[in-house]
Coordinates of N, CA, C and O and ligand atoms in Angstrom, one line a residue:
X787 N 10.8 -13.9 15.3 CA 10.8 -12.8 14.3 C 10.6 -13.4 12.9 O 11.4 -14.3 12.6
X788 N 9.7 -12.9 12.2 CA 9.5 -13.3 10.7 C 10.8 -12.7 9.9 O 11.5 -11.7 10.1
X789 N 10.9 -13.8 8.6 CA 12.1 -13.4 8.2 C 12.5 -12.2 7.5 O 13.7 -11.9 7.3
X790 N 11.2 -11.4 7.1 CA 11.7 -9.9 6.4 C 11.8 -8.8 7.4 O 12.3 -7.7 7.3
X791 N 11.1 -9.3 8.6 CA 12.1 -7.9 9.7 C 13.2 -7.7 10.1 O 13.5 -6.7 10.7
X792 N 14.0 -8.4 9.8 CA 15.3 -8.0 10.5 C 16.4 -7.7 8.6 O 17.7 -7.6 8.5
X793 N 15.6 -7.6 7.6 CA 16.0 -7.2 6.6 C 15.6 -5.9 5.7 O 15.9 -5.4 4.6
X794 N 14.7 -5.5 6.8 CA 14.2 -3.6 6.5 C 15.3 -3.0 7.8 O 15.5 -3.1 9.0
X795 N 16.0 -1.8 6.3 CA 16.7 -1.4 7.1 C 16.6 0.5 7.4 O 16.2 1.5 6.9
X796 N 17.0 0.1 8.3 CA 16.6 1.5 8.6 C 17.8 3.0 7.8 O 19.0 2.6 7.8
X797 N 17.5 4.1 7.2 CA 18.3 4.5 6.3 C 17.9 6.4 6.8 O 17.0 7.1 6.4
X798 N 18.9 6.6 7.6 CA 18.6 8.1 9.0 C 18.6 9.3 7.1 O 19.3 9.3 6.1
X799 N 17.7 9.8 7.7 CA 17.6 11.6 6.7 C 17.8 11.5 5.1 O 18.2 12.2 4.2
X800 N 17.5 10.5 5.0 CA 16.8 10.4 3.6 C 15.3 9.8 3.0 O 15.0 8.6 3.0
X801 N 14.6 10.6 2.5 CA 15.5 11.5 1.2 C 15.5 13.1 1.7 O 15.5 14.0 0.8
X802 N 15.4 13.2 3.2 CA 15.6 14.7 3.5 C 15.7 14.5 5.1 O 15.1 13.7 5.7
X803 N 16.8 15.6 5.8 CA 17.0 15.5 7.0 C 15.6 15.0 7.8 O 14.6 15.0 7.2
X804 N 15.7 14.6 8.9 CA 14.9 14.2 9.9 C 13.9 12.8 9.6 O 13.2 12.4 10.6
X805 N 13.8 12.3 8.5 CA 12.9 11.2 7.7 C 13.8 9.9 8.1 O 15.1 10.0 7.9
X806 N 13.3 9.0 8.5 CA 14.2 7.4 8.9 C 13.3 6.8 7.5 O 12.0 6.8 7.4
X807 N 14.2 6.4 6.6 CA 13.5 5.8 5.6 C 13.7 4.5 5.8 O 14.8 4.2 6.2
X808 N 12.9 3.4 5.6 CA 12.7 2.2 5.5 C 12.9 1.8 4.5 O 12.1 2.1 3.6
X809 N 14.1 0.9 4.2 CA 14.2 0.2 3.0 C 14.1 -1.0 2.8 O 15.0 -1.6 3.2
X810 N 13.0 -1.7 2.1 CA 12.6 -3.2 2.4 C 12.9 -3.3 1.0 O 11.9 -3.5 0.4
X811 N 14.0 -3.2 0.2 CA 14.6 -3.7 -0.8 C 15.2 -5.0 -0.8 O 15.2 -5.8 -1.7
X812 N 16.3 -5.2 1.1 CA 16.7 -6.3 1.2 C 15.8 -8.1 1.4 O 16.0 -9.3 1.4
X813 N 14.5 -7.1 1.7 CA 13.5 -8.5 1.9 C 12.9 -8.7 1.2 O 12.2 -9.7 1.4
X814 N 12.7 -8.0 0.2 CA 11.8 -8.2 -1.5 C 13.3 -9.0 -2.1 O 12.9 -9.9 -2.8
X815 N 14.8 -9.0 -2.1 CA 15.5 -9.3 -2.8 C 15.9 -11.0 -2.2 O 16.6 -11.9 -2.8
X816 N 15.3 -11.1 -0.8 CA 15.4 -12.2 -0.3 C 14.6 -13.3 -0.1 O 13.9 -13.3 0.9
X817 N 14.5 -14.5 -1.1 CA 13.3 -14.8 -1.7 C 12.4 -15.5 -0.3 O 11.3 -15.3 0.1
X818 N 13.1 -16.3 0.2 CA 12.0 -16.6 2.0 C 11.7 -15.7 2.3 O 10.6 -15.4 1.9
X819 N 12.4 -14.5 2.9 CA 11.6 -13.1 3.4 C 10.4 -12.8 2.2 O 9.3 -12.9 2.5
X820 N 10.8 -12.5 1.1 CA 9.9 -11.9 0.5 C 8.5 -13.1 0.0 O 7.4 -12.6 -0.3
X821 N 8.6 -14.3 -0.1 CA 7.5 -15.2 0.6 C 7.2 -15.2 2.3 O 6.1 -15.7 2.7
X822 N 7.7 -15.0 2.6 CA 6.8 -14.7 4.2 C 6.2 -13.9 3.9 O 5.1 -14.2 3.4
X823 N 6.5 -12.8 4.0 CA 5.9 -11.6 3.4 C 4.8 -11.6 2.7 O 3.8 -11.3 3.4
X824 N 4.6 -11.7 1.4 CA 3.4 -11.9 0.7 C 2.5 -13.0 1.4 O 1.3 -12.7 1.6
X825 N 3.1 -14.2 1.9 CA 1.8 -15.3 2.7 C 1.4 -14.8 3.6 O 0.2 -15.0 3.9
X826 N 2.4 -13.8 4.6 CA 1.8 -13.2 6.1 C 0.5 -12.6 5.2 O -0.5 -13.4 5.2
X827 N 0.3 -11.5 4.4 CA -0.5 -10.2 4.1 C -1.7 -11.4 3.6 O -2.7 -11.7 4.3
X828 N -1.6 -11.9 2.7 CA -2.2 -13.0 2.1 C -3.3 -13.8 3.3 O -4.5 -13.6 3.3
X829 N -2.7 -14.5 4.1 CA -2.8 -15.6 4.7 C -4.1 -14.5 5.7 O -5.2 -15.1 5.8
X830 N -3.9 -13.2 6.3 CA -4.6 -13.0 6.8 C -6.0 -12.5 6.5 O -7.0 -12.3 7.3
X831 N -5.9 -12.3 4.8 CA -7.4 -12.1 3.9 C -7.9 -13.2 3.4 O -9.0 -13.2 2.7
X832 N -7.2 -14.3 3.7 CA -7.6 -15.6 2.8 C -9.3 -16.0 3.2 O -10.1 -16.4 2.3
X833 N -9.7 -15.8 4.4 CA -11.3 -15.8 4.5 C -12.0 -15.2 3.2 O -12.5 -15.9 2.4
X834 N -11.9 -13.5 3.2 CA -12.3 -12.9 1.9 C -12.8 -13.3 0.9 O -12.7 -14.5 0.8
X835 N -13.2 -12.9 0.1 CA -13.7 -13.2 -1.2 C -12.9 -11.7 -2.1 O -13.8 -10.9 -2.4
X836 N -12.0 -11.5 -2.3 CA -11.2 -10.0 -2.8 C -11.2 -10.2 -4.4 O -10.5 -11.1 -4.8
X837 N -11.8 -9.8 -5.1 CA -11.9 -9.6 -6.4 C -10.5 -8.8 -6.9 O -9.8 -9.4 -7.6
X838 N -10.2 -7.8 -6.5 CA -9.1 -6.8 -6.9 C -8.2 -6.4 -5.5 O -8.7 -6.3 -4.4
X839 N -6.8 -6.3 -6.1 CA -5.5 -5.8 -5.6 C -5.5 -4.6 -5.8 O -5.3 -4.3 -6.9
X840 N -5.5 -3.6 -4.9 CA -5.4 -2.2 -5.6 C -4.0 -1.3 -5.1 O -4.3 -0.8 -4.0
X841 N -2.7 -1.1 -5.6 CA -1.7 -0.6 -5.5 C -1.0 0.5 -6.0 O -1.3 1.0 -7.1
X842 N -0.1 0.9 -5.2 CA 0.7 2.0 -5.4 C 1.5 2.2 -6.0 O 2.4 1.3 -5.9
X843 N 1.9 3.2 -7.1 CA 3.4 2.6 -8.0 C 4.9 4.0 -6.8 O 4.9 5.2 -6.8
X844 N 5.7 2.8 -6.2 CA 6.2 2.3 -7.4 C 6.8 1.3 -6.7 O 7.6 0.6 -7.3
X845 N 6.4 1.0 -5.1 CA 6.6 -0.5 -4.2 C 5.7 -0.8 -3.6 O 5.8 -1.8 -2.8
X846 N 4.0 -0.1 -3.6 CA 2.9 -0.8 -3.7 C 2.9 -1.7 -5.1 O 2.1 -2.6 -5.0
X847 N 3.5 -1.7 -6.3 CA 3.5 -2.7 -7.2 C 3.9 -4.2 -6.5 O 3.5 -5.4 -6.4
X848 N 5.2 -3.2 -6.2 CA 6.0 -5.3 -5.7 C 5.3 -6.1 -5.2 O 5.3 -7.3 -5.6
X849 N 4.6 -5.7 -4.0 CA 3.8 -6.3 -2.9 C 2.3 -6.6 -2.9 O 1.7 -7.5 -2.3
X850 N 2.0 -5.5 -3.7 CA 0.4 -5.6 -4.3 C 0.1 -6.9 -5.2 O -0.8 -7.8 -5.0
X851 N 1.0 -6.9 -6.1 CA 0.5 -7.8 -7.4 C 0.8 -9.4 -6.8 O -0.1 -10.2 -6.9
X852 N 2.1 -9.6 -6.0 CA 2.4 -10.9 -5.4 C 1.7 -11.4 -3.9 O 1.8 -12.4 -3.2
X853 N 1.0 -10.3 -3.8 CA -0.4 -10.7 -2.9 C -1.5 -11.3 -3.7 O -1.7 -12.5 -3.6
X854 N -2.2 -10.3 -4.7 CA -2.7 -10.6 -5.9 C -2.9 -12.2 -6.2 O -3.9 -12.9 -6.0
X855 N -1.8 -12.2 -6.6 CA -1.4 -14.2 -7.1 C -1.9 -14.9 -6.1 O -2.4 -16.0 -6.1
X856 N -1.7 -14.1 -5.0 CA -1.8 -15.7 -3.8 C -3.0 -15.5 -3.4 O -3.3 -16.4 -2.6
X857 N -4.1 -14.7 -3.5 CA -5.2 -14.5 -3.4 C -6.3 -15.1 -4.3 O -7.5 -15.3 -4.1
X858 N -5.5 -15.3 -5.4 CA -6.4 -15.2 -6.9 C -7.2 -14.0 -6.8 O -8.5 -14.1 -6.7
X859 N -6.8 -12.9 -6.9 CA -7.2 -11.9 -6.9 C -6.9 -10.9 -8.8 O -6.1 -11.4 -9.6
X860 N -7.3 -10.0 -9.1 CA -6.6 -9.0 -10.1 C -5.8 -7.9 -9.1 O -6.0 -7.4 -8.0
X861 N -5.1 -7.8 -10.0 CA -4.1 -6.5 -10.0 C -4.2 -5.2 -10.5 O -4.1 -5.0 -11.7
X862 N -4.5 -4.0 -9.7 CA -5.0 -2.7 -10.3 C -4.4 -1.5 -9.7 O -4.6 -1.1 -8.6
X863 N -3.3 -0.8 -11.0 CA -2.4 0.2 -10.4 C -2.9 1.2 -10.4 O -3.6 1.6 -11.3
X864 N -2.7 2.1 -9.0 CA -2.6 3.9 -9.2 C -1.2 3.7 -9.6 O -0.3 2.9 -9.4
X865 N -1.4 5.0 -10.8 CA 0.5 5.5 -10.7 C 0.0 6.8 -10.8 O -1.2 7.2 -10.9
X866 N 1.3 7.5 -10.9 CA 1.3 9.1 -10.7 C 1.1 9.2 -12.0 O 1.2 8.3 -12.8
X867 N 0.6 10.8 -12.2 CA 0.1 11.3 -12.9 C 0.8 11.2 -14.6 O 1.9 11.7 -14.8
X868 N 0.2 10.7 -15.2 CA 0.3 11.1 -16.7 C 0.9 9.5 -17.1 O 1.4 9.2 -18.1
X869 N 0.8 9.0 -16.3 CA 1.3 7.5 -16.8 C 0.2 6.2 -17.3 O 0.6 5.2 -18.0
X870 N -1.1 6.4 -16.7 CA -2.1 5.7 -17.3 C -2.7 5.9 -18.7 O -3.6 6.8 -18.6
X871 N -2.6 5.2 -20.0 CA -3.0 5.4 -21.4 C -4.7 6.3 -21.3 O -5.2 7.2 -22.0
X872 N -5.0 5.6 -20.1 CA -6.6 5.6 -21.0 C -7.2 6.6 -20.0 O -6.5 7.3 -19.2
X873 N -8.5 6.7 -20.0 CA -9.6 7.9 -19.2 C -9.0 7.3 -17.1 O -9.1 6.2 -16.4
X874 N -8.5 8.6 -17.0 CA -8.5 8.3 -15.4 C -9.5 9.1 -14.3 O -10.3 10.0 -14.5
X875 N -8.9 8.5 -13.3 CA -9.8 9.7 -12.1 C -8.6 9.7 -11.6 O -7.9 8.7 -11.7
X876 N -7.9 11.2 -10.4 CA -6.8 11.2 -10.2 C -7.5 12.1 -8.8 O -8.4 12.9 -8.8
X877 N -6.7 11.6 -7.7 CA -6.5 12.1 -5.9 C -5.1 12.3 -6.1 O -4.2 11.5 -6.5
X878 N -5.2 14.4 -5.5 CA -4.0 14.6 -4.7 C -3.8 14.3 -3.1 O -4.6 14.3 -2.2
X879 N -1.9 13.9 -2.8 CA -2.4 13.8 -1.5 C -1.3 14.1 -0.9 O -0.4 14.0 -1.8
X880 N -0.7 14.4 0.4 CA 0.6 14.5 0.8 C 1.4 13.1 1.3 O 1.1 12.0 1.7
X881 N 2.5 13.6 1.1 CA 3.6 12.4 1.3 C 4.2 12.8 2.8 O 4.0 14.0 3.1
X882 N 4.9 12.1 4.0 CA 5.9 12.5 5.0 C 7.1 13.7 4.4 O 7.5 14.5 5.1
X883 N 7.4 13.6 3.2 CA 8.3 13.9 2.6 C 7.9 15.0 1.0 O 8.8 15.4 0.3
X884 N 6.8 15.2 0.9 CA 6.2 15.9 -0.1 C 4.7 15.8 -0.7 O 3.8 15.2 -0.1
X885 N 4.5 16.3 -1.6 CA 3.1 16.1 -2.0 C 3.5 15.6 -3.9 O 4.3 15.9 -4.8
X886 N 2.0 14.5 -3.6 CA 1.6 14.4 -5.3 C 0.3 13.6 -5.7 O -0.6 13.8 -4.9
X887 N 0.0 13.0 -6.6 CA -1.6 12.6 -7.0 C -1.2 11.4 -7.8 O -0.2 11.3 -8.6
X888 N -2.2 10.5 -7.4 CA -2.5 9.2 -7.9 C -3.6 9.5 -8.8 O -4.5 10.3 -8.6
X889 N -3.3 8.6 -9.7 CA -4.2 8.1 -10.4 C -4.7 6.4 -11.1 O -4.0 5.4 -11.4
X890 N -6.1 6.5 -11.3 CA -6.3 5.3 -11.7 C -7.2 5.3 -12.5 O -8.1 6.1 -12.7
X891 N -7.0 3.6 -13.7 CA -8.5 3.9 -15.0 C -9.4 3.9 -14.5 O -9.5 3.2 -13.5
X892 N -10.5 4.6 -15.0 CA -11.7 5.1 -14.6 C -12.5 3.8 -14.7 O -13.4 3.9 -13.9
X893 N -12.5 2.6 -15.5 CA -13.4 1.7 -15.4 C -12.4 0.2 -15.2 O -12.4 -0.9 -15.8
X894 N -11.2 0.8 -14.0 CA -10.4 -0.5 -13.6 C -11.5 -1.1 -12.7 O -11.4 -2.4 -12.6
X895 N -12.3 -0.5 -12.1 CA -13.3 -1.4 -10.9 C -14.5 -1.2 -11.4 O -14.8 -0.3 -12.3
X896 N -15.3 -2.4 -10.6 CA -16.8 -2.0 -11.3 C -17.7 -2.4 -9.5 O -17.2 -3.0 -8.6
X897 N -18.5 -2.0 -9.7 CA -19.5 -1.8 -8.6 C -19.7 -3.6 -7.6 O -20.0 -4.0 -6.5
X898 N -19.4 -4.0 -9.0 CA -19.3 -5.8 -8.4 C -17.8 -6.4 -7.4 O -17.5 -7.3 -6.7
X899 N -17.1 -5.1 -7.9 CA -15.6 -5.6 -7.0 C -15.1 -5.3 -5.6 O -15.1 -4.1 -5.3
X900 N -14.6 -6.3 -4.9 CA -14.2 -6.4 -3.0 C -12.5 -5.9 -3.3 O -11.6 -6.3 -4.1
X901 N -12.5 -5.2 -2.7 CA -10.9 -4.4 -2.6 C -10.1 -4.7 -1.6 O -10.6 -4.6 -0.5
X902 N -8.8 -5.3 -1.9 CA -7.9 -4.9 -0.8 C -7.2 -3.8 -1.2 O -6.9 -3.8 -2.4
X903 N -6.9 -2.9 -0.5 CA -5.6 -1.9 -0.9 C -4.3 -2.6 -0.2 O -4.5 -3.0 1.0
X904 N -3.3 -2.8 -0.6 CA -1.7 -3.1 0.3 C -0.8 -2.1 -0.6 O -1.1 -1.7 -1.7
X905 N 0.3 -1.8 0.1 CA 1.2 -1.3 -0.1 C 2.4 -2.0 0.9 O 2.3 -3.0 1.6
X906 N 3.5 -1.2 0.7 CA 4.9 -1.7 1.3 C 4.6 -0.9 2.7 O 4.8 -1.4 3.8
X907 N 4.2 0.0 2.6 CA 4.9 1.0 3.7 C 3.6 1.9 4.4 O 3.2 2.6 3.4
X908 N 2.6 2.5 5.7 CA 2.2 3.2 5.3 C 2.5 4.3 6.7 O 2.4 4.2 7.9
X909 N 2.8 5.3 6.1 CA 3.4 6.4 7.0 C 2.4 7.6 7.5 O 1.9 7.6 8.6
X910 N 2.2 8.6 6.7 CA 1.1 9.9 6.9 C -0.7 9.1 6.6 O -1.8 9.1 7.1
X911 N -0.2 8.7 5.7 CA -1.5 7.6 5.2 C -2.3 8.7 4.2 O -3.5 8.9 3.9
X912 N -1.3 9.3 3.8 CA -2.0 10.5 2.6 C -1.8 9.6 1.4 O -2.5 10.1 0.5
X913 N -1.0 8.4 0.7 CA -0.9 7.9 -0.5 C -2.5 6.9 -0.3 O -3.3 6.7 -1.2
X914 N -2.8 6.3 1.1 CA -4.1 5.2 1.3 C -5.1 6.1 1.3 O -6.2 5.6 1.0
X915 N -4.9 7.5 1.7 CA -6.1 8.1 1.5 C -6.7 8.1 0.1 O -7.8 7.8 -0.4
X916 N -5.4 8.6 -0.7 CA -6.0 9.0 -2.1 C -6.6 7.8 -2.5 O -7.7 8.0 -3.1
X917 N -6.0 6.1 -2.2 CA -6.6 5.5 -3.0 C -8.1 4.9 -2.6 O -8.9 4.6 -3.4
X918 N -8.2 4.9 -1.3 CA -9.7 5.1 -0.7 C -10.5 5.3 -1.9 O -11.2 4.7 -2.7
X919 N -10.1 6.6 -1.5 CA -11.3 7.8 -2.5 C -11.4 7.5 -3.8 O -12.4 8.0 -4.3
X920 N -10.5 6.8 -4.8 CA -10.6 6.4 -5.5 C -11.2 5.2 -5.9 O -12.0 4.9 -6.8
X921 N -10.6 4.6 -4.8 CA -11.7 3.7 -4.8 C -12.8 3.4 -5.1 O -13.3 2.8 -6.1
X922 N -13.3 4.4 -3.6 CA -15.0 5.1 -4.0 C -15.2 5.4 -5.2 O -15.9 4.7 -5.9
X923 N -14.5 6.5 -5.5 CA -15.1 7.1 -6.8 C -15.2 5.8 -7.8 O -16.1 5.9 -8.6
X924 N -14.5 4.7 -7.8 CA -15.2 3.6 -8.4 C -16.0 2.9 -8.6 O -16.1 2.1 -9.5
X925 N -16.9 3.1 -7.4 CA -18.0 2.5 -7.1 C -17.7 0.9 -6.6 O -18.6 0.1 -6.4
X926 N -16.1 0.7 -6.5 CA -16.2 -0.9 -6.0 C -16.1 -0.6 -4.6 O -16.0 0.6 -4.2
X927 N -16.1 -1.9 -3.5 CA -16.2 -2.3 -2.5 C -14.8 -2.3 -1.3 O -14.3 -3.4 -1.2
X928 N -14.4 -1.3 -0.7 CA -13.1 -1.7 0.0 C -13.7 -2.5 1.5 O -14.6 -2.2 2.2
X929 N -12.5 -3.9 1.6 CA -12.9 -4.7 2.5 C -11.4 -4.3 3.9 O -11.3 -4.7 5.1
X930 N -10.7 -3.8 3.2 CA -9.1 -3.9 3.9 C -8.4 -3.6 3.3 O -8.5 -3.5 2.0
X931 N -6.6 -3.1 4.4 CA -5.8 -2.4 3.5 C -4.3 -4.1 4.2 O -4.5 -4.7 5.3
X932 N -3.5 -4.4 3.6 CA -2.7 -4.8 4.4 C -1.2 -4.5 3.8 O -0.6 -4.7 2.8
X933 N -0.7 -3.8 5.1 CA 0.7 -3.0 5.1 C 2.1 -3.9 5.4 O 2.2 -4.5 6.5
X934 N 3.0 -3.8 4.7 CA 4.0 -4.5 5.5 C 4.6 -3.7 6.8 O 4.8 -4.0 8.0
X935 N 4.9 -2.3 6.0 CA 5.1 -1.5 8.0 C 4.3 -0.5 7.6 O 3.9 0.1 6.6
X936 N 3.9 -0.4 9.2 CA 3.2 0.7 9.6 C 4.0 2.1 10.4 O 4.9 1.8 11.2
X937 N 3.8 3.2 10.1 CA 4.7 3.7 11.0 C 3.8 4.4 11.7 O 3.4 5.6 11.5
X938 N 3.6 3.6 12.8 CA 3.1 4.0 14.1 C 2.9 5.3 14.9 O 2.0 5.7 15.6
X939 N 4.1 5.7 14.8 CA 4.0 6.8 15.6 C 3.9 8.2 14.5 O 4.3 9.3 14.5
X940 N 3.3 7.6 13.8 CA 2.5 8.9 12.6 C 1.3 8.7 12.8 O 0.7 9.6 12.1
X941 N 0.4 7.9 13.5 CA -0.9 7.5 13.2 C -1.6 7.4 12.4 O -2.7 8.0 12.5
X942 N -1.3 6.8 11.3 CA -2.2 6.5 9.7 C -3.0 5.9 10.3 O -4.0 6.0 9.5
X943 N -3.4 5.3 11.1 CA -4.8 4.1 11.6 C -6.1 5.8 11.6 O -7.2 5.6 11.2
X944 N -5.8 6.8 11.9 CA -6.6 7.7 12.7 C -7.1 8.2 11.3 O -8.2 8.2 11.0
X945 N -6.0 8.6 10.7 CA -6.1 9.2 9.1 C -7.6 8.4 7.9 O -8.4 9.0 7.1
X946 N -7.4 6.8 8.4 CA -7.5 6.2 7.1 C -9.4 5.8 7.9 O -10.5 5.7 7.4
X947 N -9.0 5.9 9.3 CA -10.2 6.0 10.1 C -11.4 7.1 9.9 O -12.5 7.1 10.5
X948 N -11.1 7.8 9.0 CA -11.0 9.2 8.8 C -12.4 9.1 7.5 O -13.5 9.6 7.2
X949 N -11.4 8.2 7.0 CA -12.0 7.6 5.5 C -12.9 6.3 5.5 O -13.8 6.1 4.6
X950 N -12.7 5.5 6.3 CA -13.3 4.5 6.0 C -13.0 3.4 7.3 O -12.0 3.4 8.1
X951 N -14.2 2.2 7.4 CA -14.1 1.7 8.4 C -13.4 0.1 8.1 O -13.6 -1.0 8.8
X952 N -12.8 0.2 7.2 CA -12.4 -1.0 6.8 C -11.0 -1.3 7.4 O -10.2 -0.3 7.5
X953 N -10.7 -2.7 7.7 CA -10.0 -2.8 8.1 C -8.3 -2.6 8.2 O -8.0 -3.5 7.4
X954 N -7.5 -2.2 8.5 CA -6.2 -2.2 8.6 C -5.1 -3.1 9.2 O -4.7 -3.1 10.3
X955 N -4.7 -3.9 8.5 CA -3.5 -4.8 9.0 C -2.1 -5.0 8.8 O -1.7 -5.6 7.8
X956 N -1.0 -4.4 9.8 CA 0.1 -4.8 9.4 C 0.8 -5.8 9.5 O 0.3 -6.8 10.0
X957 N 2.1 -5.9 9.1 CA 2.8 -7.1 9.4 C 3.8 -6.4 10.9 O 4.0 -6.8 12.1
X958 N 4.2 -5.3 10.2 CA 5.4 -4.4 11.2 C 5.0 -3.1 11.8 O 5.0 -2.1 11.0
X959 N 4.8 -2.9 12.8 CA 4.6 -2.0 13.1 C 6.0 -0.9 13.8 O 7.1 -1.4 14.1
X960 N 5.7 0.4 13.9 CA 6.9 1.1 14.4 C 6.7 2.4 15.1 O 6.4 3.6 14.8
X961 N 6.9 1.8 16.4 CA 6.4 3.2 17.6 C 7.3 4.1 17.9 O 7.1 5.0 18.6
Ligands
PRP1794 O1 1.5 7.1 4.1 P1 2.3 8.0 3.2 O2 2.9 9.2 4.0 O3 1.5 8.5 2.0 O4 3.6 7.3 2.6 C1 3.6 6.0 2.2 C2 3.9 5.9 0.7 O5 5.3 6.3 0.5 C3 6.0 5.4 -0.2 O6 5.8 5.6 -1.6 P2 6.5 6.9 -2.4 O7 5.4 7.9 -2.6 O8 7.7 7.3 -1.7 O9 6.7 6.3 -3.8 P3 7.6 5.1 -4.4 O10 6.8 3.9 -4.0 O11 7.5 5.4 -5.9 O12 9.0 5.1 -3.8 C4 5.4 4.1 0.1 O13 5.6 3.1 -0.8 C5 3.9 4.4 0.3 O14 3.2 4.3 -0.9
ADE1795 N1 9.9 6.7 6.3 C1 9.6 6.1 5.2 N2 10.3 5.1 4.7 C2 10.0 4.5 3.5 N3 9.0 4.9 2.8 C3 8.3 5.9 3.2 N4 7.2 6.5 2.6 C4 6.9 7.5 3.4 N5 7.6 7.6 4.5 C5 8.6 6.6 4.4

């Protein structure tokens, strides 16, 4: 077992009855786990040529940017709405737990750039959808997404299948 699985903890009906939330706070706070972690996601795009990191705020940051570094990659946030200074393009999308819309600067990518998307977590795969599309709408290149967990028995693989044929990789999966 790699060392940040046995430090995501499982957290029953929050942040609403029937939701098992996953909290990988203990393995971002635990510095071996949280280098496995980033080298696993890392290690398995290191073939690539990835120009840009493209992440989620507000724990697609953690994981995105410190992939980023080990990639030699850039770093480029969606955050929710009304938080980016400058000209955006913004996808709504649903959450397991609610609905809301990402956004990103309109000229953070350029038609020259190879994408990974990662995030911490990916559940409905409505947060990976929005950034797909965003993507797109950027005119750069998505090559792959890589997730620390997947939650399996939601089928985000079918979702994101939906969108695009690039590839999907987790570290954890959960059936
Ligand atoms: O596949 P989905 O159903 O879209 O869910 C996955 C998303 O949910 C979590 O973020 P959340 O929106 O809770 O925001 P946070 O990172 O600010 O906590 C997680 O970090 C993913 O981005
Ligand atoms: N079950 C879950 N645990 C942690 N983050 C989530 N984001 C969406 N669903 C989640």
């Amino acid at each position: 077992m790699r060392p940040y699985e046995e430090l995501i903890v499982d957290i029953p009906n929050y942040p609403k009855p029937g939701v098992v939330f996953k909290d990988l706070t203990p393995a971002f706070a635990a510095a071996d786990a949280f280098a496995a972690m980033v080298d696993d996601l890392a290690a398995h795009f290191a073939d690539r040529v990835i120009t840009k990191v493209v992440g989620a705020e507000a724990r697609g940051f953690i994981v995105g940017a410190a992939v980023a570094l080990r990639l030699g990659a850039g770093f480029v946030p969606c955050r929710k709405p009304g938080k980016l200074p400058r000209t955006t393009l913004r996808e709504s999308y649903v959450l397991e737990y609610g609905t809301d819309a990402l956004e990103i600067h309109a000229d953070a990518l350029t038609p020259d750039d190879v994408v990974l998307i990662v995030d911490d977590l990916v559940a409905t795969g409505g947060t990976t959808t929005a950034m797909v599309r965003l993507v797109r709408a950027s005119g750069a290149r998505l090559v792959g997404f890589g997730f620390v967990v997947e939650l399996a028995f939601l089928d985000p693989r079918a979702v994101i299948a939906a969108e695009t044929d690039a590839e999907v990789f987790s570290l954890v999966a959960v059936d």
